[in-house]
Amino acid sequence: MKNIIKLKDFLKNNILTNLKINESQTKALYFVNTLNIEKNNYEKEVIVLEFKTLKTNKMELPFIPDDFYFKGDMIIFKVIKKDNTLFYSYNEDIEEIINIPFVVNDIAFSDEEFYFISEIQKFDSKTIIKCSKTGPFYENGKGIVGNSIVSLFKSSMDVKDISLITSLDMDIDQIDFDLKNNRIMFTAFDVKKLKAVKSNVYSYNILSQEIKLHTENNYRISYIKSMDKNKMIFTGVNLNERSRNDNQQLYLVDEAKGNVKRLGDYVDLSNENPSIVTDSIFSTSKPIKKYNNEFYYLRVNRDREMLYRINLNGEISEIYTGLKVINSYEVVDNGILLIGLNDLKLHELYFYSNGNLKQISNYNKWLEKYELSKPKKLNFDYKDVAFDGYVFKPISFDENKNYPAVLIIHGGPKMIYSDVYSHDVQLLCSKGYFVFYFNPMGSDGRGDEFANIRGSFGKKPFKQFMKFTDEVLKKYKSIDEKRLGVTGGSYGGYMTNYIIGHTKRFSAAVSERGISSMMTAFTSSDIGYKFIYEYMGNNDTPWNNMDAYIEESPITYADNVETPTLFIHGKDDYRCHYTESLNMYSALNYLGVDSKICLFDGEHHGLVVSGKPQSKERRYSEMIDWFDKYLKRGWYMESIKLLKELVKIDSSSVLKANEAIDYCKNYLKENGIDGEIIINNGYKSYVSTIGEGEKTLILNGHLDVVSAKSSQFNPIEENGKLIGRGTADMKSGCVAMMQAMIKLKDENLKSKIMLQLVSDEETGGVNCTKHLVEQGYLGDFVICTEPTNLKVSIQSKGIVRMDIVSYGVSAHGSRPWEGKNAILKSIENFNKIKELEIMNIGSDFYKGTSVNLAVINGGDIYNRVPDKCTIGLDIRYVPHLDPKEIIKSIKDVVQGDVEVSATEPGVYGVPDDSNIKLLSESLIRVFPDSKVEYVAQHGGSDGRYYAEKGIPVVEFGAIGNYWHGDDEYVEIESVYKLEEVLIDFIRRY
C-alpha cells in the first residue's frame, strides 16, 4: 500500500535552481535546495554534472554560495556577507579573489577588470527613519527602495579603483555582459518621481566607454540578450500600440543600422515567467539563452511552457521537450539540459536530444511511494468561450460517499493552472476533499483577447467561476454542494474576497495575499499605480472614476458576506499589502462573520512558494484546519448541538435516564428513523434498525451517567473541548452513532444496522442490554462507543462481585487478646485473595486480575471486639480466565462464608478478527495520518452480555478524560472523527 501525502511531506521536496554550464560544455552546476524546519531556512548544495557520463557529484565547500559564474571553465562563487560581496575562484583549490564593498546583483570578469551592477541607496540602511521623495517606496522581496537605483560599475581586480559607469538618472533593470564583443547591453528606467512602466535599451562600449541609447521610451521590457557585435534582442511590449500586460514580442536592435524592429511575426503567446502555478518550486534563472547565434526563449502555450528558438532572420522553431514546466535550461551541442516538472513529478534534471527526453536525476524519487490524486480534465464552454478545468478526486475515493470540495483560484491573473504537482492540492485530496480549478479569462497561454479582463477585474471572472462550479457539481455527484470551500492567493485572494460578497454557496473561504479595495491597492501596492490602473481599463484612477473602483472592490460587498473566512498574509508583502487582508478581516469581524487573520512576520508575496519552512508549515495547517472546521466539522455542528442538549439532562436517575431515551427517540424520528421503546423494571431501552442483509451490526451505547454537581450539567465549550458530565462517558458516543444512522438511513447498505440506546449501564446493564440480549436483539458484531481515545479496545475484564463474611469472638475493647477480631480476619482473607496465583496470571494487555475492597461492614461500638465482618469485593478478572476457577480458589483459602452476588463475562477479542480488521481499516481510510492502536479496558461494558453469547465485541469511542470526575470532557474533533469512521465502517460491513 502506498503512503498518503501528509502536511509535513513538503519538507522532503528538493528544489533545483540556477542551472549553468561552462564554456567547453564539459560540466554544469546547479543548486539543490532543501527545507530545514529546525533552522527555518533553505539549505543549498552545489551539484556538478559531468557531461560525458551524466553523473553528478556534490561539491564540498567551506561556504554556502549565493550564486556562481563560469569564467571560461573556471568556477567563481559569490558569497554575500551583509553589505559586502566576496568572490572565490575554484579550480583545484578555493581562493578568495575579490571583496567588493557592495551587494553585487550581477557581474562579469575580464582578465584585468570586472563589471558589476549594484543598488545604490541614498540613505543609510541602518537608520531607523527612512525618507523618500520617489516611488514606489518599497518593492516586494526587496523592502524599502525609495530613492535607490541600480547602477553599473567597473573595477580593477584589486578593487582599488571602482568607477561608476552609468549616470544617477538611470535605474538599471536588465543586463547582459558581452565582453567578447566589448560591450554591455542593459535596460534602464529614467529616474523620476514615480518609477516608469517603460524602460529603454542601452549599450555600453567597453573600448570607447560610451553609452548609446537604442529605443525611444516606448517599451515595457523584460529581457535582453546580445547576439553579436551589432545586434541584440529584447522581449517587450510596444506601449504605443499595446497595453502593458499584453503578450511581449521579440525585437531586434541593429546597432549598425541604428534601428529597432519586431523580429518575426506577431506571436500571441506570453513569455512571462513564471506562469504555471504550483506551490512546490521556485526558480532564479532567466528564461532566455543564446546559442549558435540563435535566441532561445519560453512561451506559455495553453497548458504548458514551450521552448522556442529564433534566428536573426525571424524564423521560429518550436522545441517540444515533453515537460510541462521549464524552470532552467542550457543549450549544448547535442541537446538541451533542463530542470522542470512533468505531470505529477517534482523537480528533476532532464536531458533532451533528438526528440527524446531522458530523466537524469532522482532527487524526488520519494514521491513515487505516495498515492496521488490524478487530475481529470473538465473542459466546458460558456458564452462561446472554451475553458480548461481540472478536477482532483479525494484519495481512496468511494462513489457511495459524499465529499466536501474546494475551488482554488490562481494568481496573476495572467498565470495558468495545469496538471502538475501541487502540495496544496494533494494535501487536500489526502484529507478527503475534491479539488477543482480552471483558467478563467484573464489567464495566460490563450492570447491577448482571452487575457483581457481590463475594466471587469472581478465581475466577468466571477460569472465564469460560478459556471465552472456548476459544471463540476453536475459531473461529480459525490460532491456535497453544501460543503464547498473557495481559496486563492494574490489575484486568487482578490477573487475569493469578491466571490464571498456575491454568493453564499461557499461554506468556508481562505483568502491569501489578496486585495480588498482597488482604491487602496492603487497606492499601497508596489505596482498598484500601473497594475491596478491597467486592469481598471487604462483610463481611470480612483480620483476621476471612484465609482468604478468601488464597484470592483470586494470590501464594498462585505455586508453581504456570511462565509467564514480565514485571511493569510505576509507582513512584508509589498505587492498586495497586508492591510488589504486586514481591512477585509476587520470588516467581517465587525459585521459578525466568523473570521480569522494570520499575519506572517518576515514573509513577502512569495509566502506560498518560497516562504520559510515554519511559515509554510503553519500556513498549510491553518488552511486545512479552517476547511476541516467548516466543511467537515461544520457539517457536524448539529452533532455537538445534540450532545449539549443531552448533557443538560441529569440522567443519573432512572427517571432522567428514561427522559434522555425519549429525547433521542424523538430526535431520530424527526430525522426519519422510527424505533421502539422497550421497558423492563421501569428502565427504558431504545432500538431502531436501518439497512438490509443477512448480517447485523449492533451499535450499543448508554445515556445514563453517574451523579455529579449540578454545574456539570451545563456543558461548556472551551479550547476544542466540551466539558460536562457524560460528554465522554458516553453521550458523545451515542451522538456519533445516532448521526451515522441518520446520514446512512437512505443508503443501500449491505447489512442491518441496529442502534441500541440504554439507561442502566452504570448500574450493571441488567435491566436494559442484558434484557435485550435475552429477548433476542442479537447480531454478528457489536460496537460499544465507550470512550477509548479512538483506540480499538478488543478486550475488557470480566466481573465477579462477592461478599465474604468472617467470624470472630467478642471481648471487651480494653482486652482484645481475649477475643478474635472479625475485621482483622477479613483483612487477612483479603490479603490471601490478592496473593492467589490465579490473580497474578496476566496477558498481553493485563498484568493480572484486580481486586477492589469496595465495602466493609463490621463492628458496632468502640469498646467491643467485633465478632462479625462482611467485606464486599469487586473483582475484575483477565478475560481468558474462568470465573468459576477464581471463585473456587477464593473459597479454598478464606475462612468464612463466600456469597457470590454477580458473575459477568469479559470480552476477549483478537486483532485478526475480520470485523476488527475492517474497523481498523476504516480508521486509516478516513484519517490516513492515524495509527491503529489496540487496547484493553479494565472496566466492563454492556458488551459483555454479547460476548457471553459468543458475539465479537469492541469498544471504540471518542477522545476524552476524567469521566466520573469533576472535569470530564470530550474533544469535539474526536466526536466528528468517530462519526466518520463509523460511517465508513457501516458502508463496508
PDB file of C-alpha atoms in Angstrom, residues 758-890:
ATOM      1  CA  VAL A 758     -29.925   2.018  27.109  1.00  0.00           C
ATOM      2  CA  SER A 759     -30.448   3.633  30.504  1.00  0.00           C
ATOM      3  CA  ASP A 760     -28.734   1.463  33.139  1.00  0.00           C
ATOM      4  CA  GLU A 761     -25.169   0.640  32.074  1.00  0.00           C
ATOM      5  CA  GLU A 762     -23.627   2.479  35.025  1.00  0.00           C
ATOM      6  CA  THR A 763     -25.581   0.227  37.405  1.00  0.00           C
ATOM      7  CA  GLY A 764     -24.821  -3.042  35.643  1.00  0.00           C
ATOM      8  CA  GLY A 765     -26.926  -3.158  32.482  1.00  0.00           C
ATOM      9  CA  VAL A 766     -29.150  -5.923  33.802  1.00  0.00           C
ATOM     10  CA  ASN A 767     -32.435  -4.186  33.012  1.00  0.00           C
ATOM     11  CA  CYS A 768     -31.538  -2.972  29.530  1.00  0.00           C
ATOM     12  CA  THR A 769     -28.745  -4.549  27.484  1.00  0.00           C
ATOM     13  CA  LYS A 770     -28.906  -7.899  29.272  1.00  0.00           C
ATOM     14  CA  HIS A 771     -32.670  -7.870  28.830  1.00  0.00           C
ATOM     15  CA  LEU A 772     -32.313  -7.044  25.101  1.00  0.00           C
ATOM     16  CA  VAL A 773     -29.933  -9.981  24.680  1.00  0.00           C
ATOM     17  CA  GLU A 774     -32.363 -12.268  26.461  1.00  0.00           C
ATOM     18  CA  GLN A 775     -35.182 -11.003  24.213  1.00  0.00           C
ATOM     19  CA  GLY A 776     -33.211 -11.867  21.081  1.00  0.00           C
ATOM     20  CA  TYR A 777     -31.918  -8.480  19.962  1.00  0.00           C
ATOM     21  CA  LEU A 778     -28.708 -10.090  18.724  1.00  0.00           C
ATOM     22  CA  GLY A 779     -26.235  -9.515  15.904  1.00  0.00           C
ATOM     23  CA  ASP A 780     -22.958 -10.636  14.368  1.00  0.00           C
ATOM     24  CA  PHE A 781     -20.706  -7.859  15.667  1.00  0.00           C
ATOM     25  CA  VAL A 782     -21.097  -5.206  18.378  1.00  0.00           C
ATOM     26  CA  ILE A 783     -19.510  -1.780  18.713  1.00  0.00           C
ATOM     27  CA  CYS A 784     -19.902  -0.053  22.067  1.00  0.00           C
ATOM     28  CA  THR A 785     -18.842   3.563  21.698  1.00  0.00           C
ATOM     29  CA  GLU A 786     -17.399   3.856  25.192  1.00  0.00           C
ATOM     30  CA  PRO A 787     -14.551   6.430  25.381  1.00  0.00           C
ATOM     31  CA  THR A 788     -11.318   4.838  24.107  1.00  0.00           C
ATOM     32  CA  ASN A 789      -9.432   7.857  22.723  1.00  0.00           C
ATOM     33  CA  LEU A 790     -10.112   6.495  19.223  1.00  0.00           C
ATOM     34  CA  LYS A 791      -8.196   3.344  20.054  1.00  0.00           C
ATOM     35  CA  VAL A 792      -9.747  -0.030  19.343  1.00  0.00           C
ATOM     36  CA  SER A 793     -10.462  -1.817  22.604  1.00  0.00           C
ATOM     37  CA  ILE A 794     -10.702  -5.502  21.855  1.00  0.00           C
ATOM     38  CA  GLN A 795     -10.774  -6.870  25.396  1.00  0.00           C
ATOM     39  CA  SER A 796     -12.325  -5.984  28.726  1.00  0.00           C
ATOM     40  CA  LYS A 797     -12.179  -7.704  32.068  1.00  0.00           C
ATOM     41  CA  GLY A 798     -14.895  -9.895  33.448  1.00  0.00           C
ATOM     42  CA  ILE A 799     -16.553  -9.154  36.778  1.00  0.00           C
ATOM     43  CA  VAL A 800     -17.049 -11.190  39.942  1.00  0.00           C
ATOM     44  CA  ARG A 801     -18.742  -9.498  42.861  1.00  0.00           C
ATOM     45  CA  MET A 802     -18.883 -11.268  46.209  1.00  0.00           C
ATOM     46  CA  ASP A 803     -19.377 -10.750  49.908  1.00  0.00           C
ATOM     47  CA  ILE A 804     -17.147 -12.605  52.384  1.00  0.00           C
ATOM     48  CA  VAL A 805     -18.388 -12.951  55.938  1.00  0.00           C
ATOM     49  CA  SER A 806     -15.677 -13.512  58.554  1.00  0.00           C
ATOM     50  CA  TYR A 807     -16.460 -14.590  62.150  1.00  0.00           C
ATOM     51  CA  GLY A 808     -14.635 -13.877  65.387  1.00  0.00           C
ATOM     52  CA  VAL A 809     -15.130 -13.870  69.175  1.00  0.00           C
ATOM     53  CA  SER A 810     -16.352 -10.831  71.101  1.00  0.00           C
ATOM     54  CA  ALA A 811     -14.378  -9.385  74.029  1.00  0.00           C
ATOM     55  CA  HIS A 812     -14.055  -6.066  75.867  1.00  0.00           C
ATOM     56  CA  GLY A 813     -12.335  -3.417  73.827  1.00  0.00           C
ATOM     57  CA  SER A 814      -9.751  -2.963  76.577  1.00  0.00           C
ATOM     58  CA  ARG A 815      -8.780  -6.657  76.441  1.00  0.00           C
ATOM     59  CA  PRO A 816      -8.684  -7.505  72.704  1.00  0.00           C
ATOM     60  CA  TRP A 817      -6.403 -10.502  73.264  1.00  0.00           C
ATOM     61  CA  GLU A 818      -9.304 -12.302  74.880  1.00  0.00           C
ATOM     62  CA  GLY A 819     -11.315 -12.155  71.624  1.00  0.00           C
ATOM     63  CA  LYS A 820     -10.854 -12.777  67.910  1.00  0.00           C
ATOM     64  CA  ASN A 821     -11.314  -9.656  65.735  1.00  0.00           C
ATOM     65  CA  ALA A 822     -13.502 -10.444  62.718  1.00  0.00           C
ATOM     66  CA  ILE A 823     -12.382  -7.260  60.908  1.00  0.00           C
ATOM     67  CA  LEU A 824      -8.735  -8.313  61.136  1.00  0.00           C
ATOM     68  CA  LYS A 825      -9.722 -11.743  59.893  1.00  0.00           C
ATOM     69  CA  SER A 826     -11.462 -10.074  56.905  1.00  0.00           C
ATOM     70  CA  ILE A 827      -8.287  -8.151  56.109  1.00  0.00           C
ATOM     71  CA  GLU A 828      -6.318 -11.376  56.381  1.00  0.00           C
ATOM     72  CA  ASN A 829      -8.749 -13.011  53.934  1.00  0.00           C
ATOM     73  CA  PHE A 830      -8.422 -10.054  51.558  1.00  0.00           C
ATOM     74  CA  ASN A 831      -4.629 -10.307  51.550  1.00  0.00           C
ATOM     75  CA  LYS A 832      -4.775 -14.067  50.888  1.00  0.00           C
ATOM     76  CA  ILE A 833      -7.038 -13.466  47.895  1.00  0.00           C
ATOM     77  CA  LYS A 834      -4.664 -10.888  46.384  1.00  0.00           C
ATOM     78  CA  GLU A 835      -1.760 -13.327  46.675  1.00  0.00           C
ATOM     79  CA  LEU A 836      -3.543 -16.172  44.904  1.00  0.00           C
ATOM     80  CA  GLU A 837      -1.620 -17.452  41.888  1.00  0.00           C
ATOM     81  CA  ILE A 838      -4.656 -17.154  39.630  1.00  0.00           C
ATOM     82  CA  MET A 839      -4.946 -13.455  40.469  1.00  0.00           C
ATOM     83  CA  ASN A 840      -1.487 -12.808  39.045  1.00  0.00           C
ATOM     84  CA  ILE A 841      -1.976 -14.514  35.704  1.00  0.00           C
ATOM     85  CA  GLY A 842      -1.663 -11.793  33.076  1.00  0.00           C
ATOM     86  CA  SER A 843      -1.922 -11.412  29.302  1.00  0.00           C
ATOM     87  CA  ASP A 844      -0.697  -9.125  26.516  1.00  0.00           C
ATOM     88  CA  PHE A 845      -2.917  -6.370  27.853  1.00  0.00           C
ATOM     89  CA  TYR A 846      -3.201  -7.045  31.588  1.00  0.00           C
ATOM     90  CA  LYS A 847      -0.762  -7.637  34.425  1.00  0.00           C
ATOM     91  CA  GLY A 848      -3.358  -9.646  36.282  1.00  0.00           C
ATOM     92  CA  THR A 849      -6.745  -9.664  37.944  1.00  0.00           C
ATOM     93  CA  SER A 850      -7.592  -6.699  40.153  1.00  0.00           C
ATOM     94  CA  VAL A 851      -9.364  -6.956  43.499  1.00  0.00           C
ATOM     95  CA  ASN A 852     -11.058  -3.899  44.918  1.00  0.00           C
ATOM     96  CA  LEU A 853     -12.107  -3.937  48.587  1.00  0.00           C
ATOM     97  CA  ALA A 854     -15.234  -1.929  47.904  1.00  0.00           C
ATOM     98  CA  VAL A 855     -17.355  -2.355  51.053  1.00  0.00           C
ATOM     99  CA  ILE A 856     -16.573  -3.236  54.658  1.00  0.00           C
ATOM    100  CA  ASN A 857     -19.167  -3.697  57.390  1.00  0.00           C
ATOM    101  CA  GLY A 858     -18.065  -4.801  60.845  1.00  0.00           C
ATOM    102  CA  GLY A 859     -18.337  -3.809  64.484  1.00  0.00           C
ATOM    103  CA  ASP A 860     -20.964  -1.644  66.136  1.00  0.00           C
ATOM    104  CA  ILE A 861     -19.340   0.111  69.164  1.00  0.00           C
ATOM    105  CA  TYR A 862     -15.833   1.246  70.059  1.00  0.00           C
ATOM    106  CA  ASN A 863     -15.357  -0.804  73.232  1.00  0.00           C
ATOM    107  CA  ARG A 864     -16.070  -4.246  71.854  1.00  0.00           C
ATOM    108  CA  VAL A 865     -14.037  -6.615  69.677  1.00  0.00           C
ATOM    109  CA  PRO A 866     -16.209  -7.270  66.559  1.00  0.00           C
ATOM    110  CA  ASP A 867     -17.307 -10.861  66.137  1.00  0.00           C
ATOM    111  CA  LYS A 868     -18.571 -10.485  62.546  1.00  0.00           C
ATOM    112  CA  CYS A 869     -17.355  -8.564  59.485  1.00  0.00           C
ATOM    113  CA  THR A 870     -18.534  -8.553  55.894  1.00  0.00           C
ATOM    114  CA  ILE A 871     -16.386  -7.257  53.049  1.00  0.00           C
ATOM    115  CA  GLY A 872     -17.598  -6.669  49.524  1.00  0.00           C
ATOM    116  CA  LEU A 873     -15.142  -7.332  46.721  1.00  0.00           C
ATOM    117  CA  ASP A 874     -15.247  -6.092  43.132  1.00  0.00           C
ATOM    118  CA  ILE A 875     -13.010  -8.441  41.157  1.00  0.00           C
ATOM    119  CA  ARG A 876     -12.107  -7.641  37.534  1.00  0.00           C
ATOM    120  CA  TYR A 877     -10.556 -10.722  36.016  1.00  0.00           C
ATOM    121  CA  VAL A 878      -8.426 -11.208  32.904  1.00  0.00           C
ATOM    122  CA  PRO A 879     -10.966 -12.229  30.237  1.00  0.00           C
ATOM    123  CA  HIS A 880      -9.420 -15.537  29.206  1.00  0.00           C
ATOM    124  CA  LEU A 881      -9.736 -16.887  32.784  1.00  0.00           C
ATOM    125  CA  ASP A 882     -12.654 -18.979  34.066  1.00  0.00           C
ATOM    126  CA  PRO A 883     -14.555 -17.128  36.817  1.00  0.00           C
ATOM    127  CA  LYS A 884     -15.550 -20.465  38.386  1.00  0.00           C
ATOM    128  CA  GLU A 885     -11.861 -21.240  38.960  1.00  0.00           C
ATOM    129  CA  ILE A 886     -11.384 -17.835  40.580  1.00  0.00           C
ATOM    130  CA  ILE A 887     -14.333 -18.399  42.940  1.00  0.00           C
ATOM    131  CA  LYS A 888     -13.101 -21.891  43.824  1.00  0.00           C
ATOM    132  CA  SER A 889      -9.589 -20.624  44.572  1.00  0.00           C
ATOM    133  CA  ILE A 890     -11.005 -17.957  46.867  1.00  0.00           C
TER     134      ILE A 890
END
